[in-house]
mmCIF file with all atom_site columns, C-alpha atoms in Angstrom:
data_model
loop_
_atom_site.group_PDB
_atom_site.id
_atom_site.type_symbol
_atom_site.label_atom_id
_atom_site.label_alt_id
_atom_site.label_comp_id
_atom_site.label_asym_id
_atom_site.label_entity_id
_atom_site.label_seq_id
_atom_site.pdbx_PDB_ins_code
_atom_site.Cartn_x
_atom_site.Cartn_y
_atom_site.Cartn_z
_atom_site.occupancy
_atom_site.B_iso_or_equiv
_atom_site.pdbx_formal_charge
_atom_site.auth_seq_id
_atom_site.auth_comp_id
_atom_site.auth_asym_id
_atom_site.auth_atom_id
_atom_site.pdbx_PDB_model_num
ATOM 1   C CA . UNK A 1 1   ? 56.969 35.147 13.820  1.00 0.00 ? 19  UNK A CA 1
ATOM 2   C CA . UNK A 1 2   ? 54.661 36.458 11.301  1.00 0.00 ? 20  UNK A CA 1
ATOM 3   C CA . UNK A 1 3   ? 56.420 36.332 8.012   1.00 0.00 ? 21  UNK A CA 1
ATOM 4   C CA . UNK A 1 4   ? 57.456 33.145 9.248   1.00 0.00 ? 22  UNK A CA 1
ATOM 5   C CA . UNK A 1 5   ? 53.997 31.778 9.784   1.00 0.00 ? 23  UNK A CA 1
ATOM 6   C CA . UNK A 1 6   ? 53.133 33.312 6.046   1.00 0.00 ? 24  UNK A CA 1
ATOM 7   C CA . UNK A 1 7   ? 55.786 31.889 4.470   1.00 0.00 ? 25  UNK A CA 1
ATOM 8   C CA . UNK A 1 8   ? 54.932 28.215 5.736   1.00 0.00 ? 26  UNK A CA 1
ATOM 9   C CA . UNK A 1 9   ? 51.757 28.944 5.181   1.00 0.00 ? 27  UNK A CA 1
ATOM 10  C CA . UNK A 1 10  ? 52.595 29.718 1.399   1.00 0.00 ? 28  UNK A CA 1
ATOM 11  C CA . UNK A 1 11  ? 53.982 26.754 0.927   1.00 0.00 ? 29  UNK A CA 1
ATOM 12  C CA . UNK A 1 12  ? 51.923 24.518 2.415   1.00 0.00 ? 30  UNK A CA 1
ATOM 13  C CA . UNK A 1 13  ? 49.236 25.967 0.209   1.00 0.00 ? 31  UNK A CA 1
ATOM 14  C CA . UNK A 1 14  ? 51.305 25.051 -2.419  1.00 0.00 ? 32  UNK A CA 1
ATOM 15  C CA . UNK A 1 15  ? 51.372 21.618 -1.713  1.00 0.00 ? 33  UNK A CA 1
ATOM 16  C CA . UNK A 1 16  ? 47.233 21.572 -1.414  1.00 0.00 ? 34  UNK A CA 1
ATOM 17  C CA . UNK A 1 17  ? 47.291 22.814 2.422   1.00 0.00 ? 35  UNK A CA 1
ATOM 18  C CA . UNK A 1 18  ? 43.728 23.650 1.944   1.00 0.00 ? 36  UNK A CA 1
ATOM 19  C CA . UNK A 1 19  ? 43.228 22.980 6.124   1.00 0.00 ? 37  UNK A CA 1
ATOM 20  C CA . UNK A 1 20  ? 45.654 25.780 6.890   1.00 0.00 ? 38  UNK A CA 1
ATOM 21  C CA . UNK A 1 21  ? 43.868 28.395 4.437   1.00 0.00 ? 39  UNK A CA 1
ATOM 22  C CA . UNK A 1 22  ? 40.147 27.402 6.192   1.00 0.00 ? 40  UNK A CA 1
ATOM 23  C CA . UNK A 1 23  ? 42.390 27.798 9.678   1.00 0.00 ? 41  UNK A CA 1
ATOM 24  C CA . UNK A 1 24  ? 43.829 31.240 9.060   1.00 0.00 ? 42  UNK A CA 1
ATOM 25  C CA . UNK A 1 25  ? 40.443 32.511 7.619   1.00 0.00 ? 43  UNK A CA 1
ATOM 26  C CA . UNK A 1 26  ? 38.818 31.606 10.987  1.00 0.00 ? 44  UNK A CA 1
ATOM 27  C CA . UNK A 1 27  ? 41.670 33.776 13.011  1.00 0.00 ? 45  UNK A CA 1
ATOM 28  C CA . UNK A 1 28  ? 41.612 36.269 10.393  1.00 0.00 ? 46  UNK A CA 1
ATOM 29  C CA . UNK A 1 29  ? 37.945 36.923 10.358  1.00 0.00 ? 47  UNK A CA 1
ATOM 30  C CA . UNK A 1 30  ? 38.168 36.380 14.529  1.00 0.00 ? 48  UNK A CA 1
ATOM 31  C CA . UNK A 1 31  ? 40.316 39.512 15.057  1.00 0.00 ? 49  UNK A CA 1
ATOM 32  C CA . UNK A 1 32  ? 37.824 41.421 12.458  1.00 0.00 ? 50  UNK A CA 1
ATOM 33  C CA . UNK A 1 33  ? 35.170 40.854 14.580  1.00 0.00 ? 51  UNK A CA 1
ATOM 34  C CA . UNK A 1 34  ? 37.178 41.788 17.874  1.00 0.00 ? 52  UNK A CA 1
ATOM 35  C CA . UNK A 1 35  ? 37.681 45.267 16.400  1.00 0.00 ? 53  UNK A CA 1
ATOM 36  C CA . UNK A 1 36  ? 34.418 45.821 15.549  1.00 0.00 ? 54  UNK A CA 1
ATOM 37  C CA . UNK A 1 37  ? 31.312 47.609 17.875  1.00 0.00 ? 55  UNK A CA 1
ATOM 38  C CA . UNK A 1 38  ? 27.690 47.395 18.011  1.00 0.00 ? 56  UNK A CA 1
ATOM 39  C CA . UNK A 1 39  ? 27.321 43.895 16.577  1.00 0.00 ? 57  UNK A CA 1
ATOM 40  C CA . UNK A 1 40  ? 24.288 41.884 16.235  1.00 0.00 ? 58  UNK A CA 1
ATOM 41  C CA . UNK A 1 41  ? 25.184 38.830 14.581  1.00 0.00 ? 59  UNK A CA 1
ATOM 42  C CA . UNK A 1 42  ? 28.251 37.499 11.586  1.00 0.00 ? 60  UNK A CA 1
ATOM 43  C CA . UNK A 1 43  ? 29.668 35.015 9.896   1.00 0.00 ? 61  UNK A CA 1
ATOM 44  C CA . UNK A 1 44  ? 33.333 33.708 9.032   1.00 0.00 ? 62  UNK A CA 1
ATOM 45  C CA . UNK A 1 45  ? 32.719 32.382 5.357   1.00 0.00 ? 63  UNK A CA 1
ATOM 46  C CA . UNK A 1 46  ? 34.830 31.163 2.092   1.00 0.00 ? 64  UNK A CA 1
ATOM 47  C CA . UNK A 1 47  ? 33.415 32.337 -0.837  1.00 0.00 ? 65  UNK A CA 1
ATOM 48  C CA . UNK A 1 48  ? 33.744 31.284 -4.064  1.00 0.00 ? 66  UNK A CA 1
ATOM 49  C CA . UNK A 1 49  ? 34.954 33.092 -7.249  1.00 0.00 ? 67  UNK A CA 1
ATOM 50  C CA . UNK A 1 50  ? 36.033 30.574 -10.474 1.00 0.00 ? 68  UNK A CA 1
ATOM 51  C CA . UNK A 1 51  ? 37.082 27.692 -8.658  1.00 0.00 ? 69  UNK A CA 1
ATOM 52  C CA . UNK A 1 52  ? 39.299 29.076 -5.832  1.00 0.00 ? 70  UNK A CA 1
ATOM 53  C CA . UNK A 1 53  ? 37.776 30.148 -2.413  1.00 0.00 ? 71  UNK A CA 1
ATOM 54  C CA . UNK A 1 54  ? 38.632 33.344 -0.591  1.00 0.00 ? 72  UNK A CA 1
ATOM 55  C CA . UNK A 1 55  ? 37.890 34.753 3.058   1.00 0.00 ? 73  UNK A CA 1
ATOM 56  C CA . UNK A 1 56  ? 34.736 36.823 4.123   1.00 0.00 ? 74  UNK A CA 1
ATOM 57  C CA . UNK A 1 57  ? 33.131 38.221 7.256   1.00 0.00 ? 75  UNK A CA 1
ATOM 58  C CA . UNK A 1 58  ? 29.308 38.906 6.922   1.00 0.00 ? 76  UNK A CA 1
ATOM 59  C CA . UNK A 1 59  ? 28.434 40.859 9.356   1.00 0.00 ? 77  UNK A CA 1
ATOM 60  C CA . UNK A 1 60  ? 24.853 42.573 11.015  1.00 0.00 ? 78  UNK A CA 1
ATOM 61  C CA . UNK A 1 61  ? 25.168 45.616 13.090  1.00 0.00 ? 79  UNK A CA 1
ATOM 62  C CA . UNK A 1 62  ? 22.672 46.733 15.655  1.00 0.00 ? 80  UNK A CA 1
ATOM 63  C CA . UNK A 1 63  ? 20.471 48.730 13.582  1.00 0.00 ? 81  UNK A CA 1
ATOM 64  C CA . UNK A 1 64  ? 20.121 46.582 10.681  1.00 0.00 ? 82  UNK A CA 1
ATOM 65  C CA . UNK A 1 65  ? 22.737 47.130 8.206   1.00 0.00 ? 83  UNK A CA 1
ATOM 66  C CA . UNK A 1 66  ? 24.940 44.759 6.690   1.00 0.00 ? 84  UNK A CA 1
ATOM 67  C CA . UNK A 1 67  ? 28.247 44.157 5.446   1.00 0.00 ? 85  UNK A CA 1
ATOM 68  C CA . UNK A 1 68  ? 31.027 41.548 3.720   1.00 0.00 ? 86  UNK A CA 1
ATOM 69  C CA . UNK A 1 69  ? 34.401 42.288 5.038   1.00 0.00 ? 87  UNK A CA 1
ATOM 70  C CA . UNK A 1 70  ? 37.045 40.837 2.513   1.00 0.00 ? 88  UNK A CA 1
ATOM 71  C CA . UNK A 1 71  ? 41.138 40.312 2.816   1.00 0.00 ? 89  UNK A CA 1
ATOM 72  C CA . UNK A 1 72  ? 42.603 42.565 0.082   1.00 0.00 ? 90  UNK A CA 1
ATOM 73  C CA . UNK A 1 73  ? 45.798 40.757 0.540   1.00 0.00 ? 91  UNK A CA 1
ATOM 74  C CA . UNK A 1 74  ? 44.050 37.028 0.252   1.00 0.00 ? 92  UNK A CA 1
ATOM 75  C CA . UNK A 1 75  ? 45.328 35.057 -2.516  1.00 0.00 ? 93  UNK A CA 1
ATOM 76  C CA . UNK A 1 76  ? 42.709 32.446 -2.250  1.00 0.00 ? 94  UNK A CA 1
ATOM 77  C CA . UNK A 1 77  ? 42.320 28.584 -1.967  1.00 0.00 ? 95  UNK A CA 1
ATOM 78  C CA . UNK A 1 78  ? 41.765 25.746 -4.405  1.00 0.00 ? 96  UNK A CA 1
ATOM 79  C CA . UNK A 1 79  ? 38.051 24.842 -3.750  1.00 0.00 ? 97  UNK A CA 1
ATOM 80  C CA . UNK A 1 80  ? 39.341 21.365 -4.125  1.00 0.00 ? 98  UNK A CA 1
ATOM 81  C CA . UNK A 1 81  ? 42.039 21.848 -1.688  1.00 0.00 ? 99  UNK A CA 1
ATOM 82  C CA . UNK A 1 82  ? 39.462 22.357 1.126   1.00 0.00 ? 100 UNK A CA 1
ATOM 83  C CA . UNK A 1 83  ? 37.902 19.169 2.469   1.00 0.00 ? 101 UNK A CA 1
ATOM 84  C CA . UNK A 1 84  ? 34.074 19.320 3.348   1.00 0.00 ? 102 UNK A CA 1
ATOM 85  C CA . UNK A 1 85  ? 31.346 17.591 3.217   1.00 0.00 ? 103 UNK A CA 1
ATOM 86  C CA . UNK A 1 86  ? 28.910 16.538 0.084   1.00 0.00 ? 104 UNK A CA 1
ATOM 87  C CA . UNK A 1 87  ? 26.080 18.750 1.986   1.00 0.00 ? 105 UNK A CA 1
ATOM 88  C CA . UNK A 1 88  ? 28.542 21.591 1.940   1.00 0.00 ? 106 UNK A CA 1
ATOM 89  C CA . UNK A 1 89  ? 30.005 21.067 -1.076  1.00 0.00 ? 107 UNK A CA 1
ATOM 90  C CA . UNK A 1 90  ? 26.470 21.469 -2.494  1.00 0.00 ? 108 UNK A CA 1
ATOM 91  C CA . UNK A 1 91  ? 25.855 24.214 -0.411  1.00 0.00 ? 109 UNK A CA 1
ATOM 92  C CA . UNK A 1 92  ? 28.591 25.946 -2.279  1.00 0.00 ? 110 UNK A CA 1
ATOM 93  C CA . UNK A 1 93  ? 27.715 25.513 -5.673  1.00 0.00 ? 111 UNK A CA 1
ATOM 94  C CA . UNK A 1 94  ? 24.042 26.425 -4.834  1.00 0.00 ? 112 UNK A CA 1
ATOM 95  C CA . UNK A 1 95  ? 24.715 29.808 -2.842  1.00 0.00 ? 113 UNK A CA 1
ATOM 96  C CA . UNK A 1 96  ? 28.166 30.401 -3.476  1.00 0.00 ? 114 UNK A CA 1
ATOM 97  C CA . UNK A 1 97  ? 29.666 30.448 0.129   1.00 0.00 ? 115 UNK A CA 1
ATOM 98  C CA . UNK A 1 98  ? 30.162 28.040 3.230   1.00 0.00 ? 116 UNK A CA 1
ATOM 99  C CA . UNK A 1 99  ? 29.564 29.359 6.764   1.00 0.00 ? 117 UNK A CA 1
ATOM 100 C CA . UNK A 1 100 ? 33.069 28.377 8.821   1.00 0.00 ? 118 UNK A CA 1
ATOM 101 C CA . UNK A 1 101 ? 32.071 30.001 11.811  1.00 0.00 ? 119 UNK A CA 1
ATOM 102 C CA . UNK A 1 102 ? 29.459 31.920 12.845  1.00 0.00 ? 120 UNK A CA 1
ATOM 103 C CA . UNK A 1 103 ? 29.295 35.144 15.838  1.00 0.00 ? 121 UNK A CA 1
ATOM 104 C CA . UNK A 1 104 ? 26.252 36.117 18.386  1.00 0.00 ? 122 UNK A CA 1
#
């Protein structure tokens, strides 16, 4: 059911899915955070290189340290293709990320 949900997916990327992408980030950066232990606080974000968006987990451990936890095999969004709004949208150009979710 996997491939078959990638290959969709694809496609509807293709044809400016930019809902699905923000969607699968969430669950991809929700079983990330499953795995992990001794958690303080994170964040499910899009980040922005050029002008295509790409999945991130921020995350705080326990004692203080941080870390960004990236997709190697993400291919990215259209930063158009995602619908937000202007406050976000701003929010992005100023800082280069959106929040999507965040973890406690």
């Amino acid at each position: 059911m996997g491939l078959l949900s990638d290959i969709f997916g694809f496609i509807d990327d293709l044809a400016g899915g930019g809902s699905y992408y923000k969607e699968n980030s969430i669950e991809w950066c929700d079983k990330a955070w499953r795995r992990m232990r001794y958690t303080e606080r994170g964040e499910a974000r899009l980040y922005q290189v050029g002008d295509r968006l790409y999945r991130q987990l921020y995350v705080v451990l326990e004692d203080g340290i941080e870390g960004y936890f990236t997709d190697t095999n993400d291919r990215g969004c259209d930063a158009e293709n995602i619908s937000m709004k202007r406050e976000k949208r701003k929010e992005l150009e100023r800082v280069g990320h959106i929040v999507i979710k965040k973890y406690r």
